[in-house]
PDB file of C-alpha atoms in Angstrom:
ATOM      1  CA  MET F1416     -82.949 -28.081  88.006  1.00 93.00           C
ATOM      2  CA  ILE F1417     -79.034 -28.462  86.475  1.00 96.00           C
ATOM      3  CA  ILE F1418     -77.599 -28.300  90.679  1.00 96.00           C
ATOM      4  CA  ALA F1419     -80.051 -31.193  91.105  1.00 96.00           C
ATOM      5  CA  GLY F1420     -79.342 -33.189  88.290  1.00 95.00           C
ATOM      6  CA  ALA F1421     -75.751 -32.679  88.727  1.00 95.00           C
ATOM      7  CA  LEU F1422     -76.664 -34.156  92.559  1.00 95.00           C
ATOM      8  CA  VAL F1423     -78.416 -37.119  90.733  1.00 96.00           C
ATOM      9  CA  THR F1424     -75.626 -37.560  88.298  1.00 93.00           C
ATOM     10  CA  SER F1425     -72.987 -37.370  90.693  1.00 93.00           C
ATOM     11  CA  ASN F1426     -74.173 -39.524  93.136  1.00 92.00           C
ATOM     12  CA  ASP F1427     -74.894 -41.823  90.390  1.00 92.00           C
ATOM     13  CA  ALA F1428     -77.789 -41.658  91.955  1.00 93.00           C
ATOM     14  CA  GLY F1429     -80.272 -41.791  88.264  1.00 92.00           C
ATOM     15  CA  LEU F1430     -81.723 -45.135  88.676  1.00 93.00           C
ATOM     16  CA  SER F1431     -82.767 -44.695  92.469  1.00 94.00           C
ATOM     17  CA  VAL F1432     -86.386 -44.759  91.196  1.00 94.00           C
ATOM     18  CA  PRO F1433     -86.535 -47.017  88.042  1.00 93.00           C
ATOM     19  CA  ASP F1434     -89.489 -46.129  86.873  1.00 94.00           C
ATOM     20  CA  TRP F1435     -91.135 -43.159  84.661  1.00 94.00           C
ATOM     21  CA  PRO F1436     -92.858 -40.962  83.977  1.00 92.00           C
ATOM     22  CA  THR F1437     -94.533 -42.956  88.116  1.00 92.00           C
ATOM     23  CA  SER F1438     -92.361 -43.080  91.174  1.00 92.00           C
ATOM     24  CA  PHE F1439     -91.976 -46.537  92.654  1.00 92.00           C
ATOM     25  CA  GLY F1440     -95.412 -46.816  90.981  1.00 92.00           C
ATOM     26  CA  SER F1441     -97.014 -43.223  91.499  1.00 90.00           C
ATOM     27  CA  LEU F1442     -97.421 -40.138  90.277  1.00 85.00           C
ATOM     28  CA  TYR F1443     -98.440 -38.564  93.090  1.00 83.00           C
ATOM     29  CA  LYS F1444     -97.589 -40.253  96.111  1.00 87.00           C
ATOM     30  CA  ILE F1445     -93.669 -38.906  97.908  1.00 87.00           C
ATOM     31  CA  PRO F1446     -91.457 -42.503  97.874  1.00 89.00           C
ATOM     32  CA  HIS F1447     -88.719 -42.946 101.306  1.00 89.00           C
ATOM     33  CA  LEU F1448     -86.406 -40.128 100.429  1.00 91.00           C
ATOM     34  CA  VAL F1449     -83.304 -42.180 101.346  1.00 90.00           C
ATOM     35  CA  GLY F1450     -79.819 -42.900  99.749  1.00 90.00           C
ATOM     36  CA  GLY F1451     -80.037 -42.107  96.188  1.00 93.00           C
ATOM     37  CA  VAL F1452     -84.066 -42.160  95.538  1.00 95.00           C
ATOM     38  CA  ARG F1453     -83.860 -38.312  97.518  1.00 94.00           C
ATOM     39  CA  PHE F1454     -81.475 -36.931  94.521  1.00 95.00           C
ATOM     40  CA  GLU F1455     -83.453 -38.468  92.227  1.00 95.00           C
ATOM     41  CA  HIS F1456     -86.498 -37.945  93.043  1.00 94.00           C
ATOM     42  CA  THR F1457     -86.037 -34.390  94.480  1.00 95.00           C
ATOM     43  CA  HIS F1458     -84.649 -33.874  90.491  1.00 96.00           C
ATOM     44  CA  ARG F1459     -88.251 -35.131  89.103  1.00 95.00           C
ATOM     45  CA  MET F1460     -90.008 -32.474  91.557  1.00 95.00           C
ATOM     46  CA  ILE F1461     -88.148 -29.626  90.726  1.00 96.00           C
ATOM     47  CA  ALA F1462     -88.535 -30.203  87.156  1.00 96.00           C
ATOM     48  CA  GLN F1463     -92.244 -30.671  87.615  1.00 95.00           C
ATOM     49  CA  MET F1464     -92.308 -27.497  88.351  1.00 97.00           C
ATOM     50  CA  ALA F1465     -89.988 -25.696  86.401  1.00 97.00           C
ATOM     51  CA  GLY F1466     -92.653 -27.275  83.568  1.00 97.00           C
ATOM     52  CA  LEU F1467     -95.564 -26.009  85.469  1.00 97.00           C
ATOM     53  CA  LEU F1468     -93.551 -22.185  85.822  1.00 98.00           C
ATOM     54  CA  THR F1469     -92.934 -22.787  81.273  1.00 98.00           C
ATOM     55  CA  ILE F1470     -96.573 -23.461  80.817  1.00 98.00           C
ATOM     56  CA  ILE F1471     -97.384 -20.084  82.922  1.00 98.00           C
ATOM     57  CA  LEU F1472     -94.521 -18.284  80.816  1.00 97.00           C
ATOM     58  CA  ALA F1473     -95.941 -19.830  77.108  1.00 97.00           C
ATOM     59  CA  ILE F1474     -98.833 -18.723  78.524  1.00 97.00           C
ATOM     60  CA  TRP F1475     -98.510 -15.702  79.194  1.00 96.00           C
ATOM     61  CA  THR F1476     -96.624 -14.610  76.567  1.00 95.00           C
ATOM     62  CA  TRP F1477     -98.707 -15.476  73.967  1.00 96.00           C
ATOM     63  CA  ARG F1478    -101.346 -13.474  75.654  1.00 96.00           C
ATOM     64  CA  ALA F1479     -99.741 -10.317  77.307  1.00 94.00           C
ATOM     65  CA  ASP F1480     -96.870  -9.555  73.766  1.00 94.00           C
ATOM     66  CA  LYS F1481     -97.741  -8.068  71.278  1.00 93.00           C
ATOM     67  CA  ARG F1482     -94.057  -9.099  69.726  1.00 94.00           C
ATOM     68  CA  ARG F1483     -94.890 -12.265  67.590  1.00 95.00           C
ATOM     69  CA  TRP F1484     -91.571 -13.648  68.128  1.00 96.00           C
ATOM     70  CA  MET F1485     -91.626 -12.881  72.015  1.00 96.00           C
ATOM     71  CA  LYS F1486     -94.800 -15.605  71.738  1.00 97.00           C
ATOM     72  CA  TYR F1487     -92.724 -17.699  69.774  1.00 97.00           C
ATOM     73  CA  LEU F1488     -90.318 -17.782  72.119  1.00 97.00           C
ATOM     74  CA  GLY F1489     -92.317 -18.580  75.023  1.00 97.00           C
ATOM     75  CA  ILE F1490     -93.628 -21.722  72.608  1.00 97.00           C
ATOM     76  CA  GLY F1491     -90.172 -23.030  71.643  1.00 98.00           C
ATOM     77  CA  ALA F1492     -89.404 -22.624  75.694  1.00 98.00           C
ATOM     78  CA  LEU F1493     -92.042 -25.254  76.110  1.00 98.00           C
ATOM     79  CA  GLY F1494     -90.784 -27.559  73.570  1.00 98.00           C
ATOM     80  CA  THR F1495     -87.369 -28.037  74.863  1.00 98.00           C
ATOM     81  CA  VAL F1496     -89.082 -28.084  79.138  1.00 97.00           C
ATOM     82  CA  ILE F1497     -91.451 -30.738  77.236  1.00 97.00           C
ATOM     83  CA  ALA F1498     -88.073 -32.191  75.445  1.00 98.00           C
ATOM     84  CA  GLN F1499     -86.041 -32.409  77.649  1.00 96.00           C
ATOM     85  CA  GLY F1500     -88.315 -33.999  80.771  1.00 96.00           C
ATOM     86  CA  ILE F1501     -88.882 -37.359  77.859  1.00 97.00           C
ATOM     87  CA  LEU F1502     -85.176 -37.508  77.438  1.00 97.00           C
ATOM     88  CA  GLY F1503     -84.536 -37.244  81.486  1.00 96.00           C
ATOM     89  CA  GLY F1504     -87.701 -40.314  80.804  1.00 96.00           C
ATOM     90  CA  LEU F1505     -85.658 -42.009  78.503  1.00 96.00           C
ATOM     91  CA  THR F1506     -82.184 -42.275  80.524  1.00 96.00           C
ATOM     92  CA  VAL F1507     -84.144 -44.023  82.855  1.00 95.00           C
ATOM     93  CA  LEU F1508     -85.751 -46.816  80.774  1.00 95.00           C
ATOM     94  CA  PHE F1509     -83.177 -47.154  78.285  1.00 95.00           C
ATOM     95  CA  TYR F1510     -80.541 -47.364  81.441  1.00 92.00           C
ATOM     96  CA  LEU F1511     -79.022 -44.485  81.115  1.00 93.00           C
ATOM     97  CA  PRO F1512     -77.256 -44.440  77.480  1.00 95.00           C
ATOM     98  CA  PRO F1513     -74.061 -41.646  76.955  1.00 95.00           C
ATOM     99  CA  PRO F1514     -75.858 -40.226  74.184  1.00 95.00           C
ATOM    100  CA  ILE F1515     -79.342 -39.875  76.202  1.00 96.00           C
ATOM    101  CA  SER F1516     -77.823 -39.038  79.326  1.00 96.00           C
ATOM    102  CA  SER F1517     -75.792 -36.681  77.067  1.00 96.00           C
ATOM    103  CA  ALA F1518     -78.134 -35.313  74.963  1.00 96.00           C
ATOM    104  CA  HIS F1519     -80.860 -34.575  78.217  1.00 97.00           C
ATOM    105  CA  ALA F1520     -77.910 -32.461  79.527  1.00 96.00           C
ATOM    106  CA  ALA F1521     -77.272 -30.369  76.650  1.00 96.00           C
ATOM    107  CA  LEU F1522     -80.575 -29.580  76.976  1.00 97.00           C
ATOM    108  CA  ALA F1523     -80.840 -28.682  80.181  1.00 97.00           C
ATOM    109  CA  GLN F1524     -78.106 -26.097  79.412  1.00 97.00           C
ATOM    110  CA  THR F1525     -80.770 -24.163  76.452  1.00 97.00           C
ATOM    111  CA  PHE F1526     -83.487 -24.733  77.776  1.00 98.00           C
ATOM    112  CA  PHE F1527     -82.214 -22.118  80.951  1.00 98.00           C
ATOM    113  CA  CYS F1528     -80.418 -19.717  78.662  1.00 98.00           C
ATOM    114  CA  LEU F1529     -84.182 -19.076  76.378  1.00 97.00           C
ATOM    115  CA  THR F1530     -85.587 -18.462  80.385  1.00 97.00           C
ATOM    116  CA  VAL F1531     -82.206 -16.271  80.319  1.00 98.00           C
ATOM    117  CA  ALA F1532     -83.437 -14.165  77.828  1.00 97.00           C
ATOM    118  CA  ILE F1533     -87.099 -14.131  78.046  1.00 97.00           C
ATOM    119  CA  ALA F1534     -85.947 -12.746  81.388  1.00 96.00           C
ATOM    120  CA  ILE F1535     -83.983 -10.390  80.244  1.00 96.00           C
ATOM    121  CA  PHE F1536     -86.665  -8.906  76.934  1.00 96.00           C
ATOM    122  CA  THR F1537     -89.699  -8.951  79.255  1.00 94.00           C
ATOM    123  CA  GLY F1538     -87.967  -6.429  81.768  1.00 93.00           C
ATOM    124  CA  PRO F1539     -88.385  -2.987  81.771  1.00 91.00           C
ATOM    125  CA  ARG F1540     -84.486  -1.720  80.063  1.00 89.00           C
ATOM    126  CA  TRP F1541     -84.881  -3.781  77.468  1.00 92.00           C
ATOM    127  CA  VAL F1542     -88.742  -2.381  77.098  1.00 85.00           C
ATOM    128  CA  GLU F1543     -88.934   1.120  78.354  1.00 85.00           C
ATOM    129  CA  GLU F1544     -84.732   1.895  77.920  1.00 84.00           C
ATOM    130  CA  VAL F1545     -83.231   3.552  74.596  1.00 85.00           C
ATOM    131  CA  PRO F1546     -80.373   1.376  73.872  1.00 87.00           C
ATOM    132  CA  GLN F1547     -76.780   2.944  73.393  1.00 86.00           C
ATOM    133  CA  ILE F1548     -75.885   2.840  69.844  1.00 89.00           C
ATOM    134  CA  GLU F1549     -72.264   2.635  68.585  1.00 88.00           C
ATOM    135  CA  PRO F1550     -70.923   0.931  66.237  1.00 88.00           C
ATOM    136  CA  ASP F1551     -67.944  -2.027  66.002  1.00 87.00           C
ATOM    137  CA  VAL F1552     -65.832  -0.756  63.331  1.00 87.00           C
ATOM    138  CA  HIS F1553     -63.307  -3.370  64.100  1.00 90.00           C
ATOM    139  CA  ARG F1554     -62.733  -7.449  63.057  1.00 90.00           C
ATOM    140  CA  PRO F1555     -63.308  -9.742  63.972  1.00 94.00           C
ATOM    141  CA  THR F1556     -66.940  -7.666  65.490  1.00 95.00           C
ATOM    142  CA  LEU F1557     -68.241  -7.853  69.149  1.00 96.00           C
ATOM    143  CA  ILE F1558     -71.178  -9.575  67.583  1.00 96.00           C
ATOM    144  CA  THR F1559     -68.682 -12.269  66.112  1.00 97.00           C
ATOM    145  CA  LEU F1560     -66.633 -12.942  69.113  1.00 97.00           C
ATOM    146  CA  SER F1561     -69.636 -13.305  71.198  1.00 98.00           C
ATOM    147  CA  LEU F1562     -71.589 -15.760  69.505  1.00 98.00           C
ATOM    148  CA  LEU F1563     -68.280 -18.298  69.772  1.00 98.00           C
ATOM    149  CA  SER F1564     -67.908 -18.042  72.837  1.00 98.00           C
ATOM    150  CA  ILE F1565     -71.544 -19.471  72.664  1.00 98.00           C
ATOM    151  CA  PHE F1566     -71.129 -22.222  70.452  1.00 98.00           C
ATOM    152  CA  VAL F1567     -67.686 -23.462  72.285  1.00 98.00           C
ATOM    153  CA  LEU F1568     -69.332 -23.030  76.068  1.00 98.00           C
ATOM    154  CA  TYR F1569     -71.597 -25.182  74.438  1.00 98.00           C
ATOM    155  CA  VAL F1570     -69.249 -27.867  73.158  1.00 97.00           C
ATOM    156  CA  GLN F1571     -66.774 -28.039  76.114  1.00 98.00           C
ATOM    157  CA  LEU F1572     -69.713 -28.438  77.551  1.00 97.00           C
ATOM    158  CA  ILE F1573     -71.225 -31.026  75.797  1.00 97.00           C
ATOM    159  CA  LEU F1574     -67.644 -32.494  75.522  1.00 97.00           C
ATOM    160  CA  GLY F1575     -67.827 -32.585  80.265  1.00 96.00           C
ATOM    161  CA  ALA F1576     -71.514 -34.247  79.676  1.00 96.00           C
ATOM    162  CA  MET F1577     -69.985 -36.828  77.599  1.00 96.00           C
ATOM    163  CA  PHE F1578     -67.837 -37.513  79.883  1.00 94.00           C
ATOM    164  CA  ARG F1579     -70.126 -37.309  83.298  1.00 93.00           C
ATOM    165  CA  HIS F1580     -72.566 -40.072  81.477  1.00 93.00           C
ATOM    166  CA  HIS F1581     -69.174 -42.378  80.746  1.00 90.00           C
ATOM    167  CA  GLY F1582     -70.081 -41.633  76.904  1.00 88.00           C
ATOM    168  CA  MET F1583     -66.354 -40.613  76.257  1.00 90.00           C
ATOM    169  CA  SER F1584     -62.919 -40.199  77.930  1.00 92.00           C
ATOM    170  CA  TRP F1585     -62.358 -36.740  80.223  1.00 92.00           C
ATOM    171  CA  TRP F1586     -59.193 -35.955  77.885  1.00 94.00           C
ATOM    172  CA  PRO F1587     -61.834 -33.956  74.979  1.00 95.00           C
ATOM    173  CA  HIS F1588     -63.047 -31.470  77.326  1.00 96.00           C
ATOM    174  CA  VAL F1589     -59.346 -31.166  79.527  1.00 96.00           C
ATOM    175  CA  LEU F1590     -57.527 -30.227  76.012  1.00 96.00           C
ATOM    176  CA  ASN F1591     -60.413 -27.622  74.947  1.00 97.00           C
ATOM    177  CA  ALA F1592     -60.953 -25.737  78.151  1.00 97.00           C
ATOM    178  CA  PRO F1593     -57.696 -23.360  76.837  1.00 97.00           C
ATOM    179  CA  VAL F1594     -59.490 -23.056  73.128  1.00 98.00           C
ATOM    180  CA  VAL F1595     -63.105 -21.716  75.623  1.00 98.00           C
ATOM    181  CA  ALA F1596     -61.126 -20.097  77.394  1.00 98.00           C
ATOM    182  CA  ILE F1597     -58.753 -17.760  75.206  1.00 98.00           C
ATOM    183  CA  VAL F1598     -61.570 -17.257  73.037  1.00 98.00           C
ATOM    184  CA  LEU F1599     -63.890 -16.021  76.373  1.00 98.00           C
ATOM    185  CA  THR F1600     -60.784 -14.090  77.709  1.00 98.00           C
ATOM    186  CA  TRP F1601     -60.402 -12.055  73.832  1.00 98.00           C
ATOM    187  CA  THR F1602     -64.481 -11.436  74.127  1.00 98.00           C
ATOM    188  CA  ALA F1603     -64.488  -9.812  77.274  1.00 98.00           C
ATOM    189  CA  ILE F1604     -61.690  -7.471  76.990  1.00 97.00           C
ATOM    190  CA  ARG F1605     -62.809  -6.343  73.386  1.00 97.00           C
ATOM    191  CA  ALA F1606     -65.897  -5.512  75.138  1.00 96.00           C
ATOM    192  CA  LEU F1607     -64.614  -3.980  78.173  1.00 96.00           C
ATOM    193  CA  SER F1608     -61.928  -2.185  76.144  1.00 95.00           C
ATOM    194  CA  LEU F1609     -63.970  -1.073  73.131  1.00 93.00           C
ATOM    195  CA  TYR F1610     -67.194  -0.298  75.145  1.00 94.00           C
ATOM    196  CA  SER F1611     -67.234  -0.394  78.584  1.00 93.00           C
ATOM    197  CA  THR F1612     -69.150   3.210  79.115  1.00 94.00           C
ATOM    198  CA  ILE F1613     -72.185   0.745  77.710  1.00 94.00           C
ATOM    199  CA  GLU F1614     -73.142  -0.868  81.406  1.00 94.00           C
ATOM    200  CA  ALA F1615     -75.483  -3.528  79.788  1.00 95.00           C
ATOM    201  CA  VAL F1616     -71.716  -4.470  77.674  1.00 96.00           C
ATOM    202  CA  ARG F1617     -70.003  -3.624  80.432  1.00 97.00           C
ATOM    203  CA  ARG F1618     -71.181  -5.510  82.858  1.00 97.00           C
ATOM    204  CA  PRO F1619     -71.243  -8.860  81.656  1.00 98.00           C
ATOM    205  CA  ALA F1620     -68.411  -8.423  80.313  1.00 98.00           C
ATOM    206  CA  ILE F1621     -66.728  -8.370  83.593  1.00 98.00           C
ATOM    207  CA  LEU F1622     -68.396 -11.505  84.599  1.00 98.00           C
ATOM    208  CA  LEU F1623     -67.733 -13.688  81.969  1.00 98.00           C
ATOM    209  CA  LEU F1624     -63.896 -13.040  83.208  1.00 98.00           C
ATOM    210  CA  ALA F1625     -64.715 -13.550  86.528  1.00 98.00           C
ATOM    211  CA  LEU F1626     -67.127 -16.935  86.367  1.00 98.00           C
ATOM    212  CA  LEU F1627     -64.366 -18.437  84.224  1.00 98.00           C
ATOM    213  CA  ILE F1628     -61.440 -18.400  86.196  1.00 98.00           C
ATOM    214  CA  THR F1629     -63.687 -19.272  89.115  1.00 98.00           C
ATOM    215  CA  GLN F1630     -65.259 -22.423  86.193  1.00 98.00           C
ATOM    216  CA  LEU F1631     -60.969 -22.712  85.670  1.00 97.00           C
ATOM    217  CA  CYS F1632     -60.363 -22.965  89.115  1.00 97.00           C
ATOM    218  CA  LEU F1633     -63.378 -26.109  90.386  1.00 97.00           C
ATOM    219  CA  GLY F1634     -62.543 -27.320  86.650  1.00 96.00           C
ATOM    220  CA  PHE F1635     -58.535 -28.710  88.331  1.00 96.00           C
ATOM    221  CA  LEU F1636     -60.717 -29.269  91.015  1.00 96.00           C
ATOM    222  CA  ALA F1637     -63.489 -31.657  89.838  1.00 94.00           C
ATOM    223  CA  PHE F1638     -60.488 -32.875  88.155  1.00 94.00           C
ATOM    224  CA  LEU F1639     -57.916 -33.742  91.081  1.00 93.00           C
ATOM    225  CA  THR F1640     -60.872 -35.656  93.102  1.00 92.00           C
ATOM    226  CA  ARG F1641     -62.470 -37.576  90.081  1.00 88.00           C
ATOM    227  CA  VAL F1642     -59.420 -38.248  88.323  1.00 87.00           C
ATOM    228  CA  SER F1643     -56.770 -38.169  90.017  1.00 85.00           C
ATOM    229  CA  TRP F1644     -57.975 -39.249  93.132  1.00 83.00           C
ATOM    230  CA  GLY F1645     -61.592 -40.387  92.718  1.00 72.00           C
ATOM    231  CA  HIS F1646     -60.328 -43.349  89.962  1.00 71.00           C
ATOM    232  CA  ASP F1647     -60.793 -46.555  92.032  1.00 72.00           C
ATOM    233  CA  ALA F1648     -63.432 -45.139  93.999  1.00 75.00           C
ATOM    234  CA  VAL F1649     -66.016 -47.863  95.385  1.00 70.00           C
ATOM    235  CA  GLN F1650     -68.803 -44.771  95.312  1.00 79.00           C
ATOM    236  CA  PRO F1651     -68.665 -40.972  94.701  1.00 84.00           C
ATOM    237  CA  GLU F1652     -67.532 -39.443  98.079  1.00 87.00           C
ATOM    238  CA  LEU F1653     -68.413 -36.303  99.039  1.00 91.00           C
ATOM    239  CA  PRO F1654     -65.270 -34.418  97.898  1.00 90.00           C
ATOM    240  CA  MET F1655     -66.339 -35.608  94.139  1.00 92.00           C
ATOM    241  CA  VAL F1656     -69.732 -34.285  94.085  1.00 94.00           C
ATOM    242  CA  LEU F1657     -68.979 -31.059  95.760  1.00 95.00           C
ATOM    243  CA  SER F1658     -66.609 -30.067  93.034  1.00 95.00           C
ATOM    244  CA  THR F1659     -67.893 -31.517  89.643  1.00 95.00           C
ATOM    245  CA  VAL F1660     -71.733 -29.440  90.790  1.00 97.00           C
ATOM    246  CA  ALA F1661     -69.793 -26.314  91.541  1.00 97.00           C
ATOM    247  CA  HIS F1662     -67.830 -26.948  88.241  1.00 97.00           C
ATOM    248  CA  VAL F1663     -71.448 -28.063  85.948  1.00 97.00           C
ATOM    249  CA  ALA F1664     -73.378 -25.033  88.054  1.00 97.00           C
ATOM    250  CA  VAL F1665     -71.002 -21.891  87.688  1.00 98.00           C
ATOM    251  CA  GLY F1666     -70.538 -24.133  83.650  1.00 98.00           C
ATOM    252  CA  ALA F1667     -74.996 -23.141  83.057  1.00 98.00           C
ATOM    253  CA  LEU F1668     -73.523 -19.197  84.721  1.00 98.00           C
ATOM    254  CA  LEU F1669     -71.319 -18.810  82.602  1.00 98.00           C
ATOM    255  CA  LEU F1670     -72.958 -19.981  78.969  1.00 98.00           C
ATOM    256  CA  ALA F1671     -76.454 -18.208  80.522  1.00 98.00           C
ATOM    257  CA  THR F1672     -73.567 -14.923  80.700  1.00 98.00           C
ATOM    258  CA  ALA F1673     -72.448 -15.240  77.331  1.00 98.00           C
ATOM    259  CA  VAL F1674     -75.981 -15.168  75.940  1.00 98.00           C
ATOM    260  CA  ILE F1675     -76.323 -12.282  78.070  1.00 98.00           C
ATOM    261  CA  LEU F1676     -73.446 -10.546  76.858  1.00 98.00           C
ATOM    262  CA  ALA F1677     -74.464 -11.586  73.091  1.00 98.00           C
ATOM    263  CA  ILE F1678     -77.570 -10.289  73.388  1.00 97.00           C
ATOM    264  CA  GLN F1679     -77.096  -6.859  74.702  1.00 97.00           C
ATOM    265  CA  VAL F1680     -73.999  -6.259  72.339  1.00 96.00           C
ATOM    266  CA  TRP F1681     -76.380  -7.064  69.525  1.00 96.00           C
ATOM    267  CA  ARG F1682     -78.857  -4.047  70.877  1.00 95.00           C
ATOM    268  CA  HIS F1683     -76.148  -2.143  71.381  1.00 95.00           C
ATOM    269  CA  VAL F1684     -73.161  -2.491  69.542  1.00 93.00           C
ATOM    270  CA  PRO F1685     -74.574  -3.275  65.631  1.00 89.00           C
ATOM    271  CA  VAL F1686     -71.915  -4.046  62.731  1.00 86.00           C
ATOM    272  CA  SER F1687     -70.522  -0.763  61.108  1.00 78.00           C
ATOM    273  CA  MET F1688     -70.727  -1.125  57.276  1.00 69.00           C
ATOM    274  CA  GLU F1689     -67.620   0.756  57.002  1.00 62.00           C
ATOM    275  CA  GLU F1690     -64.525  -0.503  57.259  1.00 58.00           C
ATOM    276  CA  PRO F1691     -61.764   0.692  59.882  1.00 53.00           C
ATOM    277  CA  VAL F1692     -59.259   3.008  58.587  1.00 52.00           C
ATOM    278  CA  THR F1693     -56.045   2.545  58.457  1.00 48.00           C
ATOM    279  CA  ARG F1694     -52.889   5.109  58.395  1.00 44.00           C
ATOM    280  CA  ARG F1695     -50.822   4.534  55.365  1.00 47.00           C
ATOM    281  CA  THR F1696     -46.736   6.363  55.472  1.00 48.00           C
ATOM    282  CA  HIS F1697     -46.698   7.770  52.226  1.00 49.00           C
ATOM    283  CA  THR F1698     -42.587   8.038  50.940  1.00 52.00           C
ATOM    284  CA  PRO F1699     -42.062  11.262  49.221  1.00 54.00           C
ATOM    285  CA  VAL F1700     -40.979  10.974  46.280  1.00 50.00           C
ATOM    286  CA  PRO F1701     -38.021  13.239  45.133  1.00 53.00           C
ATOM    287  CA  ALA F1702     -38.109  16.010  42.956  1.00 45.00           C
TER     288      ALA F1702
END
């Protein structure tokens, strides 16, 4: 759904279907998928399927899962996808206003992360396996760094969405990229250097670094094709579309990986109340 939405924005197809919740006056009839209509209507069909699956997921968690917080998480995912659909409709009805369009893009990332979290919490490893506990005595703690990674990534995604939807210039998104890179590298290296024996922590930390490198390369490529080379393009060109959509997709994977790492750190690396022991050199006192 995120990729389909990125294709809509990158191809300037947001108003190709001018009405909502209908498509050219019909709720069920598939229009001729030509031009931008194929991107916008396909995005709507994928969103409808995502909404239907989320309804099933919410009902299933409410009836089958005994954990109360999981029931509410399923309801939260349903509420998020409903809000996402409403925001998507408002972008059409109000002719793509940047604040609503950016909120629509940001909420899509939130929904994606919620579904990833639900997948983890309902997986056999989470339910059946005993967590490998290794207390964290370092400051800042790894859970703090993991949450900070999610925060800076989410801010970066919002800045990118505002640029793509013409609500902000490109430079805040570009200037914040080094901050994101530093925080994510710090978090991943801390996890790998101290807790590499915990597979549930090691794997998302490695993936975080790999996706970060990929995302930086894609970001540079998207900047070249969209800002440097394509700023005066009459219509979106294929290199611009491909690089931008890939950049959005990997950004979503990067945020989801940071969420996975934070969840696993919270489970396996609890914060220790003990302060790390520091060695002091005592100067001998002369007799």
